[in-house]
Coordinates of C-alpha atoms in Angstrom, one line a residue:
Chain A
M10 CA 68.1 38.4 16.8
A11 CA 66.5 35.5 15.0
T12 CA 63.8 37.8 13.7
G13 CA 66.5 40.3 12.5
I14 CA 68.0 37.6 10.3
Q15 CA 64.6 36.5 9.0
Q16 CA 63.4 40.0 8.2
P17 CA 65.4 40.7 5.0
E18 CA 64.4 37.4 3.5
V19 CA 60.7 38.4 3.7
A20 CA 61.5 42.0 2.5
T21 CA 63.6 40.9 -0.5
G22 CA 61.1 38.1 -1.4
Q23 CA 59.8 38.5 -4.9
P24 CA 56.0 38.8 -5.3
E25 CA 56.0 35.5 -7.2
A26 CA 57.7 33.7 -4.3
K27 CA 55.1 35.2 -1.9
S28 CA 52.2 34.0 -3.9
L29 CA 53.9 30.6 -4.2
R30 CA 54.3 30.4 -0.5
W31 CA 50.6 31.3 -0.1
L32 CA 49.7 28.6 -2.6
A33 CA 51.9 26.1 -0.7
R34 CA 50.3 26.9 2.6
A35 CA 46.8 26.6 1.0
F36 CA 47.8 23.3 -0.5
H37 CA 49.1 22.1 2.9
T38 CA 45.9 23.1 4.6
F39 CA 43.8 21.4 2.0
A40 CA 45.9 18.2 2.2
H41 CA 45.6 18.3 6.0
D42 CA 41.9 18.6 5.9
P43 CA 40.3 17.3 2.7
R44 CA 36.9 18.5 4.0
L45 CA 37.8 22.0 2.9
W46 CA 37.4 20.9 -0.8
F47 CA 33.7 21.0 -0.1
G48 CA 34.2 24.7 0.5
V49 CA 35.4 25.0 -3.0
I50 CA 32.2 23.3 -4.3
L51 CA 30.1 25.6 -2.2
L52 CA 32.0 28.6 -3.5
A53 CA 31.3 27.4 -7.0
F54 CA 27.6 27.5 -6.2
V55 CA 27.8 30.9 -4.7
I56 CA 29.6 32.2 -7.8
A57 CA 27.0 30.5 -10.0
A58 CA 24.2 32.3 -8.0
I59 CA 25.8 35.7 -8.2
F60 CA 26.8 35.5 -11.9
A61 CA 23.9 33.4 -13.1
P62 CA 23.1 35.6 -16.1
F63 CA 26.7 35.4 -17.4
I64 CA 27.3 31.7 -16.7
S65 CA 24.1 30.0 -17.7
P66 CA 24.2 28.9 -21.4
Y67 CA 20.5 29.8 -22.1
P68 CA 17.9 32.0 -20.5
P69 CA 16.2 29.9 -17.9
L70 CA 12.7 30.5 -19.2
L71 CA 13.4 30.1 -22.9
Y72 CA 11.3 27.2 -24.0
H73 CA 11.8 25.2 -27.1
P74 CA 9.1 22.5 -27.6
A75 CA 11.0 20.8 -30.4
I76 CA 13.8 19.6 -28.0
A77 CA 11.6 18.8 -25.0
E78 CA 12.4 15.9 -22.7
Q79 CA 16.0 15.3 -23.9
G80 CA 18.7 13.5 -22.0
P81 CA 22.1 15.1 -21.6
T82 CA 23.6 16.3 -24.9
L83 CA 26.6 18.5 -25.7
A84 CA 24.3 21.5 -26.2
H85 CA 22.3 20.7 -23.0
P86 CA 24.6 18.9 -20.5
L87 CA 21.8 18.2 -18.0
G88 CA 19.1 17.7 -20.7
T89 CA 16.0 19.7 -21.2
D90 CA 12.6 19.7 -19.4
D91 CA 9.1 19.0 -20.6
L92 CA 9.0 22.5 -22.3
G93 CA 12.5 22.2 -23.8
R94 CA 14.0 24.5 -21.3
D95 CA 17.7 24.0 -20.6
Q96 CA 18.0 22.2 -17.2
L97 CA 21.6 23.4 -16.5
S98 CA 20.5 27.1 -16.9
R99 CA 17.5 26.4 -14.6
V100 CA 19.7 24.7 -12.0
I101 CA 22.1 27.7 -12.1
Y102 CA 19.3 30.2 -11.6
G103 CA 17.7 27.9 -8.9
T104 CA 20.9 28.3 -6.9
R105 CA 19.9 31.9 -6.3
I106 CA 16.7 31.0 -4.6
S107 CA 18.0 28.2 -2.5
L108 CA 21.0 30.1 -1.2
T109 CA 19.1 33.3 -0.6
V110 CA 16.3 31.6 1.3
G111 CA 18.7 29.5 3.2
L112 CA 20.9 32.4 4.2
A113 CA 18.2 35.0 4.8
S114 CA 16.0 32.7 6.9
I115 CA 18.9 31.8 9.2
L116 CA 20.0 35.4 9.4
V117 CA 16.5 36.6 10.4
G118 CA 15.6 33.6 12.6
G119 CA 19.0 33.3 14.1
L120 CA 19.1 37.0 15.0
L121 CA 15.7 37.0 16.6
G122 CA 16.4 33.8 18.4
T123 CA 19.7 34.9 19.7
V124 CA 18.4 38.2 20.9
L125 CA 15.5 36.5 22.7
G126 CA 17.8 33.9 24.3
I127 CA 20.3 36.5 25.6
L128 CA 17.5 38.8 26.9
G129 CA 15.9 35.9 28.8
A130 CA 19.1 34.6 30.3
Y131 CA 20.3 38.1 31.2
F132 CA 17.1 39.5 32.8
Q133 CA 15.8 36.2 34.3
G134 CA 12.4 36.6 36.0
W135 CA 9.1 36.8 34.1
I136 CA 10.8 37.9 30.9
D137 CA 12.8 34.6 30.9
Q138 CA 9.7 32.6 31.8
I139 CA 7.7 33.9 28.9
I140 CA 10.6 33.4 26.4
V141 CA 11.2 29.9 27.6
M142 CA 7.5 29.1 27.2
V143 CA 7.4 30.5 23.7
I144 CA 10.5 28.5 22.8
D145 CA 8.9 25.3 24.3
A146 CA 5.7 26.0 22.4
L147 CA 7.5 26.5 19.1
L148 CA 9.5 23.4 19.7
S149 CA 6.3 21.4 20.3
F150 CA 5.6 21.6 16.5
P151 CA 7.7 19.4 14.3
S152 CA 9.6 22.1 12.4
L153 CA 8.5 21.3 8.8
I154 CA 4.9 21.0 9.9
L155 CA 5.1 24.4 11.6
A156 CA 6.5 25.8 8.3
L157 CA 3.7 24.1 6.4
A158 CA 1.1 25.7 8.6
I159 CA 2.6 29.2 8.3
V160 CA 2.8 28.9 4.5
A161 CA -0.7 27.5 4.4
A162 CA -2.0 30.5 6.2
L163 CA 0.1 33.2 4.5
G164 CA -0.3 31.6 1.0
P165 CA 2.4 30.0 -1.2
S166 CA 5.1 32.4 -2.2
I167 CA 8.9 32.7 -1.8
I168 CA 8.7 35.5 0.7
N169 CA 6.2 33.6 2.9
V170 CA 8.5 30.5 2.7
L171 CA 11.3 32.7 4.0
I172 CA 9.1 34.0 6.8
A173 CA 8.0 30.5 7.8
L174 CA 11.6 29.1 7.7
A175 CA 12.9 32.0 9.8
I176 CA 10.2 31.5 12.5
V177 CA 10.9 27.8 12.6
R178 CA 14.6 28.4 13.4
I179 CA 14.0 30.9 16.2
P180 CA 13.6 28.4 19.1
I181 CA 16.9 26.6 18.4
Y182 CA 18.9 29.8 18.5
A183 CA 17.0 31.1 21.5
R184 CA 17.7 28.0 23.4
L185 CA 21.3 27.8 22.5
A186 CA 22.0 31.5 23.2
R187 CA 20.1 31.3 26.4
G188 CA 22.1 28.4 27.7
Q189 CA 25.4 30.0 26.6
T190 CA 24.5 33.3 28.2
L191 CA 23.6 31.6 31.5
Q192 CA 27.1 30.2 31.5
A193 CA 28.8 33.4 30.5
A194 CA 26.9 35.5 33.0
N195 CA 28.9 33.9 35.8
Q196 CA 32.2 34.8 34.3
D197 CA 34.4 37.4 35.8
Y198 CA 34.4 39.7 32.8
V199 CA 30.6 40.0 33.1
T200 CA 30.8 40.7 36.8
A201 CA 33.5 43.3 36.1
A202 CA 31.3 45.0 33.5
V203 CA 28.3 45.0 35.8
V204 CA 30.3 46.4 38.7
S205 CA 31.8 49.1 36.6
G206 CA 28.3 50.3 35.7
T207 CA 28.1 49.3 32.1
H208 CA 24.7 49.5 30.5
A209 CA 22.9 46.2 30.4
Y210 CA 22.5 46.2 26.6
K211 CA 26.1 46.9 26.2
I212 CA 27.0 44.0 28.4
M213 CA 24.7 41.7 26.5
F214 CA 25.6 42.6 23.0
R215 CA 29.2 43.9 23.3
H216 CA 30.5 41.6 26.1
I217 CA 28.5 38.4 26.1
L218 CA 27.5 38.0 22.4
P219 CA 31.1 37.9 21.0
N220 CA 31.9 35.2 23.6
I221 CA 29.0 32.9 22.7
F222 CA 29.3 33.5 19.0
A223 CA 31.2 30.4 18.0
P224 CA 28.5 27.8 18.9
L225 CA 25.9 30.0 17.2
L226 CA 28.0 30.1 14.0
V227 CA 28.4 26.3 14.0
Q228 CA 24.7 25.9 14.4
A229 CA 24.2 28.3 11.5
T230 CA 26.1 26.3 9.0
I231 CA 24.0 23.2 10.0
S232 CA 20.7 25.2 9.9
I233 CA 21.4 26.7 6.5
S234 CA 21.5 23.2 5.0
L235 CA 18.3 22.3 6.8
A236 CA 16.7 25.5 5.6
I237 CA 17.7 24.7 2.0
L238 CA 16.2 21.2 2.4
D239 CA 13.0 22.7 3.8
E240 CA 12.7 25.3 1.1
S241 CA 13.1 22.6 -1.6
T242 CA 10.6 20.4 0.2
L243 CA 8.0 23.2 0.4
S244 CA 8.6 24.1 -3.3
F245 CA 8.3 20.4 -4.2
L246 CA 4.9 20.3 -2.5
G247 CA 3.9 23.3 -4.6
L248 CA 3.9 25.7 -1.5
G249 CA 7.0 27.6 -2.3
V250 CA 8.3 29.1 -5.4
Q251 CA 5.7 29.2 -8.1
P252 CA 6.3 28.3 -11.8
P253 CA 7.9 29.3 -14.1
T254 CA 10.6 30.6 -11.7
P255 CA 13.4 28.1 -11.7
D256 CA 13.8 26.4 -8.3
W257 CA 15.3 23.0 -7.4
G258 CA 12.4 21.8 -5.4
S259 CA 9.8 22.7 -8.0
M260 CA 12.0 21.4 -10.8
I261 CA 11.9 18.0 -9.1
S262 CA 8.2 18.3 -8.7
E263 CA 7.8 18.9 -12.4
A264 CA 10.2 16.0 -13.2
Q265 CA 8.1 13.6 -11.0
V266 CA 5.5 13.4 -13.7
Y267 CA 8.0 12.3 -16.3
L268 CA 9.8 9.7 -14.1
T269 CA 9.0 6.9 -16.5
S270 CA 9.5 8.7 -19.8
D271 CA 12.4 11.1 -19.0
P272 CA 14.1 10.3 -15.7
W273 CA 17.1 12.6 -16.8
M274 CA 15.0 15.6 -15.7
L275 CA 15.7 14.6 -12.1
L276 CA 19.5 14.7 -12.5
G277 CA 20.3 18.4 -12.4
P278 CA 18.3 19.6 -9.4
T279 CA 19.0 16.4 -7.4
L280 CA 22.8 16.8 -7.9
A281 CA 22.5 20.5 -6.9
I282 CA 20.6 19.9 -3.7
V283 CA 22.7 17.0 -2.6
L284 CA 26.0 18.7 -3.3
V285 CA 25.1 21.9 -1.6
V286 CA 23.6 20.3 1.5
L287 CA 26.5 17.8 1.7
S288 CA 29.1 20.5 1.4
L289 CA 27.4 22.6 4.1
N290 CA 27.1 19.7 6.5
I291 CA 30.8 18.7 6.0
L292 CA 32.0 22.3 6.4
G293 CA 29.8 22.6 9.5
D294 CA 31.5 19.6 11.0
A295 CA 35.0 21.0 10.1
L296 CA 34.1 24.4 11.5
R297 CA 32.9 22.8 14.7
D298 CA 36.2 21.0 15.1
Y299 CA 38.2 24.2 14.6
L300 CA 36.1 26.3 16.9
D301 CA 35.3 23.8 19.6
P302 CA 37.7 20.9 19.6
R303 CA 36.1 19.3 22.6
S304 CA 33.0 18.4 20.7
K305 CA 34.9 16.4 18.1
D306 CA 33.0 13.2 17.1
S307 CA 29.9 14.1 19.0
G308 CA 26.6 13.8 17.2
R309 CA 24.6 16.7 15.8
V310 CA 22.0 18.3 18.0
E311 CA 19.4 19.6 15.6
S312 CA 17.2 17.3 13.6
S313 CA 14.8 18.4 10.9
Chain B
M27 CA 8.8 8.7 40.2
I28 CA 5.1 9.5 40.3
R29 CA 5.9 13.0 41.6
Y30 CA 8.3 13.5 38.7
I31 CA 5.7 12.4 36.1
L32 CA 3.0 14.7 37.7
R33 CA 5.4 17.6 37.8
R34 CA 6.3 17.1 34.1
I35 CA 2.6 16.9 33.1
L36 CA 1.8 20.0 35.2
F37 CA 4.6 21.8 33.5
M38 CA 3.2 21.0 30.1
F39 CA -0.1 22.8 30.6
P40 CA 0.9 26.3 29.9
V41 CA 2.9 25.2 26.9
A42 CA 0.0 23.1 25.6
L43 CA -2.3 26.2 26.0
L44 CA 0.2 28.3 24.1
V45 CA 0.5 25.7 21.4
S46 CA -3.3 25.6 21.0
F47 CA -3.4 29.4 20.8
L48 CA -0.7 29.5 18.1
T49 CA -2.7 26.8 16.1
F50 CA -5.9 28.8 16.6
M51 CA -4.2 32.0 15.4
M52 CA -3.2 30.3 12.1
I53 CA -6.5 31.2 10.5
H54 CA -6.0 34.8 11.5
L55 CA -2.7 34.9 9.7
V56 CA -4.7 34.5 6.4
P57 CA -4.4 37.8 4.6
G58 CA -7.8 39.5 4.4
D59 CA -11.0 37.8 5.4
P60 CA -10.6 34.0 5.5
A61 CA -14.3 33.4 4.6
R62 CA -13.9 35.6 1.5
V63 CA -10.7 33.8 0.6
L64 CA -12.4 30.4 1.0
L65 CA -15.5 31.4 -1.0
G66 CA -13.7 33.2 -3.8
E67 CA -14.3 36.7 -5.2
Y68 CA -17.8 36.2 -6.5
A69 CA -19.3 35.4 -3.1
T70 CA -22.2 37.6 -1.9
P71 CA -21.8 39.4 1.4
Q72 CA -24.5 37.2 2.9
T73 CA -22.7 33.9 2.2
V74 CA -19.4 35.4 3.5
A75 CA -21.2 36.5 6.7
A76 CA -22.8 33.0 7.0
L77 CA -19.4 31.3 6.7
D78 CA -17.9 33.8 9.2
R79 CA -20.6 32.7 11.6
Q80 CA -19.9 29.0 10.9
L81 CA -16.2 29.5 11.5
G82 CA -17.0 31.7 14.5
L83 CA -15.1 34.6 13.0
D84 CA -17.8 37.2 13.8
K85 CA -17.0 37.2 17.5
P86 CA -14.1 39.0 19.4
L87 CA -10.8 37.2 19.3
P88 CA -10.5 36.0 22.9
V89 CA -14.1 34.7 22.8
Q90 CA -13.4 32.9 19.6
F91 CA -10.3 31.2 21.2
V92 CA -12.2 30.1 24.3
L93 CA -15.1 28.7 22.2
W94 CA -12.7 27.0 19.8
L95 CA -10.7 25.4 22.7
W96 CA -13.9 24.4 24.5
Q97 CA -15.1 22.6 21.3
A98 CA -11.6 21.1 20.7
L99 CA -11.6 19.7 24.2
H100 CA -14.9 18.0 23.4
G101 CA -13.4 16.4 20.3
N102 CA -14.9 18.9 17.9
L103 CA -12.4 20.6 15.6
G104 CA -15.0 22.0 13.2
E105 CA -16.2 20.9 9.8
S106 CA -14.0 20.4 6.7
I107 CA -15.0 22.8 4.0
Q108 CA -13.8 20.6 1.1
L109 CA -14.8 17.1 2.4
Q110 CA -18.2 18.1 4.0
Q111 CA -17.4 16.0 7.1
P112 CA -16.2 16.7 10.6
V113 CA -12.4 17.4 10.8
V114 CA -12.0 14.8 13.6
Q115 CA -13.7 12.2 11.4
A116 CA -11.6 13.1 8.3
I117 CA -8.4 12.8 10.4
G118 CA -9.5 9.6 12.2
Q119 CA -10.1 7.7 9.0
R120 CA -6.6 8.4 7.7
L121 CA -4.7 8.2 11.0
P122 CA -4.0 4.4 10.9
V123 CA -2.2 4.8 7.6
T124 CA 0.2 7.4 8.9
V125 CA 0.7 5.6 12.2
E126 CA 1.6 2.4 10.3
L127 CA 4.1 4.2 8.1
G128 CA 5.6 6.2 11.0
L129 CA 6.0 3.3 13.4
C130 CA 7.5 1.0 10.8
A131 CA 10.0 3.7 9.6
L132 CA 11.0 4.4 13.2
L133 CA 11.7 0.7 13.8
Y134 CA 13.5 0.4 10.5
S135 CA 15.6 3.5 11.5
L136 CA 16.9 1.7 14.7
I137 CA 17.6 -1.8 13.5
P138 CA 20.6 -1.2 11.2
A139 CA 21.7 1.8 13.2
I140 CA 22.6 -0.1 16.4
P141 CA 25.1 -2.7 15.0
L142 CA 26.5 -0.2 12.5
G143 CA 27.1 2.5 15.2
I144 CA 28.7 0.0 17.5
Y145 CA 30.9 -1.4 14.7
S146 CA 32.1 2.0 13.6
A147 CA 32.8 3.1 17.3
T148 CA 34.8 -0.1 18.1
H149 CA 36.7 0.0 14.7
Q150 CA 37.5 3.7 14.6
R151 CA 39.5 4.8 11.5
S152 CA 39.0 1.5 9.8
L153 CA 37.6 1.2 6.2
G154 CA 34.3 0.1 7.6
D155 CA 34.1 3.1 9.9
W156 CA 34.9 5.3 6.9
L157 CA 32.2 3.7 4.8
V158 CA 29.6 4.0 7.5
N159 CA 30.5 7.7 7.9
V160 CA 30.3 8.4 4.2
F161 CA 26.9 6.7 4.0
S162 CA 25.7 8.7 7.0
L163 CA 26.9 12.0 5.5
I164 CA 25.3 11.3 2.1
S165 CA 22.0 10.0 3.4
T166 CA 21.5 13.1 5.6
A167 CA 22.1 15.3 2.5
I168 CA 19.4 13.6 0.4
P169 CA 15.9 15.1 1.0
V170 CA 13.1 12.6 1.5
F171 CA 11.3 13.5 -1.7
I172 CA 14.4 12.9 -3.8
L173 CA 15.1 9.5 -2.2
G174 CA 11.5 8.5 -2.7
L175 CA 11.6 9.4 -6.4
A176 CA 14.9 7.6 -6.8
L177 CA 13.6 4.5 -5.1
I178 CA 10.5 4.5 -7.3
F179 CA 12.7 4.9 -10.4
F180 CA 15.0 2.0 -9.5
F181 CA 12.7 -0.4 -7.8
A182 CA 9.3 0.3 -9.4
V183 CA 10.0 1.6 -12.8
S184 CA 13.3 -0.1 -13.8
I185 CA 13.0 -3.5 -12.2
R186 CA 9.4 -3.5 -11.1
L187 CA 10.1 -5.2 -7.8
F188 CA 7.7 -3.0 -5.8
P189 CA 4.6 -1.0 -6.8
P190 CA 5.4 2.7 -7.4
G191 CA 2.7 3.8 -5.0
G192 CA -0.7 3.0 -3.5
Y193 CA -2.0 1.5 -0.3
V194 CA -3.9 -1.6 0.6
P195 CA -5.1 -1.9 4.3
F196 CA -3.4 -4.6 6.3
T197 CA -6.8 -6.1 7.2
Q198 CA -7.7 -6.4 3.6
D199 CA -4.6 -8.0 2.2
P200 CA -1.6 -8.3 4.6
L201 CA 0.9 -9.3 1.9
A202 CA 0.0 -6.5 -0.5
N203 CA 0.2 -4.1 2.5
V204 CA 3.7 -5.2 3.3
R205 CA 4.7 -4.9 -0.4
D206 CA 3.3 -1.4 -0.5
L207 CA 5.1 -0.5 2.7
I208 CA 8.7 -1.3 1.8
L209 CA 9.6 1.6 -0.4
P210 CA 7.8 4.3 1.7
M211 CA 9.3 2.9 4.9
V212 CA 12.9 2.9 3.5
T213 CA 12.3 6.4 2.1
L214 CA 11.2 7.8 5.4
G215 CA 13.6 5.9 7.6
T216 CA 17.0 6.1 5.8
G217 CA 17.9 9.6 6.8
V218 CA 17.1 8.8 10.4
V219 CA 19.3 5.7 10.3
A220 CA 22.2 8.0 9.6
V221 CA 21.4 10.3 12.5
N222 CA 20.9 7.4 14.9
M223 CA 24.1 5.8 13.8
R224 CA 26.1 8.9 14.3
Q225 CA 24.6 9.3 17.8
I226 CA 25.3 5.7 18.8
R227 CA 28.8 6.0 17.5
A228 CA 29.5 9.2 19.4
N229 CA 28.0 7.8 22.6
M230 CA 29.8 4.5 22.4
I231 CA 33.2 6.4 21.9
E232 CA 32.4 8.5 24.9
S233 CA 31.4 5.6 27.2
M234 CA 34.3 3.4 26.0
G235 CA 36.6 6.0 27.6
Q236 CA 34.9 5.8 31.0
D237 CA 36.4 4.3 34.2
Y238 CA 33.9 1.4 34.3
I239 CA 35.1 0.2 30.9
R240 CA 38.7 0.2 32.2
T241 CA 37.5 -1.8 35.2
A242 CA 35.6 -4.3 33.0
R243 CA 38.7 -4.7 30.8
A244 CA 40.9 -5.1 33.9
K245 CA 38.6 -7.9 35.1
G246 CA 39.6 -9.7 31.9
L247 CA 36.3 -9.5 30.1
S248 CA 36.4 -10.0 26.3
E249 CA 36.4 -6.9 24.2
R250 CA 33.1 -7.9 22.7
R251 CA 31.4 -8.3 26.0
V252 CA 32.8 -4.9 27.2
A253 CA 31.5 -3.2 24.1
Y254 CA 28.1 -4.9 23.8
I255 CA 27.1 -5.2 27.4
H256 CA 28.9 -2.5 29.4
A257 CA 29.3 0.3 26.9
L258 CA 26.2 -0.1 24.9
R259 CA 23.9 0.0 27.8
N260 CA 25.1 3.5 28.7
A261 CA 25.4 4.6 25.2
F262 CA 21.8 3.8 24.5
L263 CA 20.3 6.3 26.9
P264 CA 20.9 9.4 24.8
V265 CA 19.4 7.6 21.8
L266 CA 16.1 7.6 23.6
T267 CA 16.1 11.4 23.6
L268 CA 17.0 11.3 19.9
I269 CA 14.0 9.1 19.2
G270 CA 11.8 11.7 20.9
L271 CA 13.2 14.4 18.6
Q272 CA 12.9 12.2 15.5
I273 CA 9.3 11.5 16.0
G274 CA 8.9 15.1 14.7
S275 CA 10.9 14.6 11.6
I276 CA 9.3 11.2 10.9
L277 CA 5.9 12.8 11.2
A278 CA 6.8 15.6 8.9
G279 CA 8.6 13.2 6.6
A280 CA 5.5 11.0 6.5
F281 CA 3.6 13.9 5.0
I282 CA 5.9 14.1 2.0
V283 CA 6.2 10.3 1.6
E284 CA 2.5 9.9 1.6
T285 CA 2.2 12.6 -1.1
I286 CA 4.8 10.8 -3.3
F287 CA 3.6 7.2 -2.8
L288 CA -0.1 8.1 -2.8
W289 CA -0.8 6.9 0.7
P290 CA -4.2 8.1 1.9
G291 CA -2.9 9.2 5.3
I292 CA -3.2 12.5 7.2
G293 CA -0.1 13.8 5.3
Q294 CA -1.8 13.6 2.0
L295 CA -5.0 15.1 3.6
T296 CA -3.0 18.0 4.9
I297 CA -1.2 18.9 1.6
M298 CA -4.6 18.6 -0.2
S299 CA -6.2 20.8 2.4
I300 CA -3.5 23.4 2.3
L301 CA -3.8 23.6 -1.5
S302 CA -7.6 23.9 -1.4
K303 CA -7.4 26.3 1.6
D304 CA -9.4 24.0 3.9
Y305 CA -8.1 25.7 7.0
P306 CA -10.1 23.8 9.7
V307 CA -8.5 20.5 8.5
V308 CA -5.0 22.0 8.5
Q309 CA -5.6 23.4 12.0
G310 CA -6.7 20.0 13.2
V311 CA -3.7 18.2 11.8
V312 CA -1.2 20.8 13.1
L313 CA -2.8 20.5 16.6
L314 CA -2.7 16.8 16.5
A315 CA 0.9 16.7 15.3
A316 CA 2.0 19.1 18.0
F317 CA 0.2 17.2 20.7
S318 CA 1.4 13.8 19.7
Y319 CA 5.0 15.2 19.4
M320 CA 4.6 16.6 22.9
A321 CA 3.2 13.4 24.2
A322 CA 6.0 11.4 22.6
N323 CA 8.6 13.6 24.2
L324 CA 6.9 13.3 27.6
L325 CA 7.0 9.5 27.3
V326 CA 10.7 9.6 26.3
D327 CA 11.4 11.8 29.4
I328 CA 9.5 9.4 31.6
C329 CA 11.4 6.4 30.2
Y330 CA 14.6 8.3 30.7
A331 CA 13.9 9.1 34.3
F332 CA 12.9 5.5 34.8
L333 CA 16.2 4.2 33.4
D334 CA 18.4 6.9 34.9
P335 CA 17.5 7.7 38.5
R336 CA 19.7 10.9 38.6
I337 CA 17.2 12.7 36.4
R338 CA 14.3 12.2 38.8
Y339 CA 16.0 14.2 41.5
E340 CA 17.2 17.1 39.4
R341 CA 15.7 20.6 39.7

């Protein structure tokens, strides 16, 4: 009965009222959890990355020696670098590399790790033992040093940085997925699937995977920020993106030389890295609270 | 206890072997012939073959690995191509610098973290707690190299309080050594302070909710005594594990800090060797890093088992 009375109200509601209600609800959600504002910041960076050619005021490689090493001006809000290139445009283009490498390395590493973890936990026996040993071996290297070693061997380039950062993330996801699968394997729905003769791969990836997905997703937001930090670090050391491609890490590496004469060169890439990483960390915390309220206020597992 | 330690060490052997194998395989990841890459495109086939022989690359892979491992066990990690000296010697000369930096940063990362973590756990949702949390969020978002450059800019370029870089051995001039140490130590340790603080806060909050805390309060103990004596002791155990994990990030961070502050440690050596394709040195450093990381975590596990008897009887 109550729904019968409510119904016409919704049906007769004007499109404007509907959008207003949507806005009000969004406002309420944002007021309730201010951390979501960092999602807006992140979204701005994603948009900047996608539409870089339309947003950036100048071409990122356009050099102009006459205006080199300038502080912020109206024409160049973040100043210019040692070759007179517009720092804002370079920061905007740099977003592309940071976000792509961050996302792609987690996708590849996370996928491989998750599959390995589920396989090990599901089949047990020697497969599991080998997988656990590989995880332990990979975890025996401090992650950035492992990434350094891989890039050192493969040679400095953006693709090799991506490969290195993906490999470095495998053990964390494998360990997490393995632990979660071990727990899930004792659940009734898995037993039911086994008894009804469902194929092992179907049980693993159609039954178990969706049930262990939440902790993996939380881990992913945290690892993306770590991957972005690692990428900028490798590029800063001259092992990642090669000049003249605009990248936050290598921009800071170039600015290092001009620290005394033109410290403004540091401003743009520094702000970009800190804002993106901060937003990802805060959103990761928020996501964890939504998906797994039990773990509220507990510390982060992964350290770089 | 001894049985537990022995079992842990025994368990480490296959992993250590795999770690050595992965490190060994590094040189085989190099696209093309490593000797040719090292010597450049104008090298004659004879010199390439000679370097192949020197690096042991002319033998079958398993034989190469066994030989390499055998030599490594005898403290021979090969010759540095760039420095014309044994890798072990090159690393050994620079190791004290990195160890000094790493240990001081580790210590620095714990000293402010303990009181701040306790404060923020016992004063939840206060202004102080909020400030501590904001600091921790921001400092984990600042990469080591940016913090280093910012500190150099503010404390070495603007107000000239500390030197912008350089290193004087402690034995040569203790005062200058400490002066050179401050900025690199703060750069390396600040991110870790935040992680430690978060962990101590979370553990304190958890242990403050336990039964023995209620008992302690019921006995009429002061809130301060309850927090600092009863809760802290139990909250500190997980921090030990965290220290084990952080030795890895401190070691990796030291590599970057050394490059920025021009400290002649193994980090600077590694970056230099990577850029000049001096693979034996990179292999040596990676192996050393992995093994010291493993050893540190073994030590942490042993301490943990010593402090918490339940762990000894598990498995």
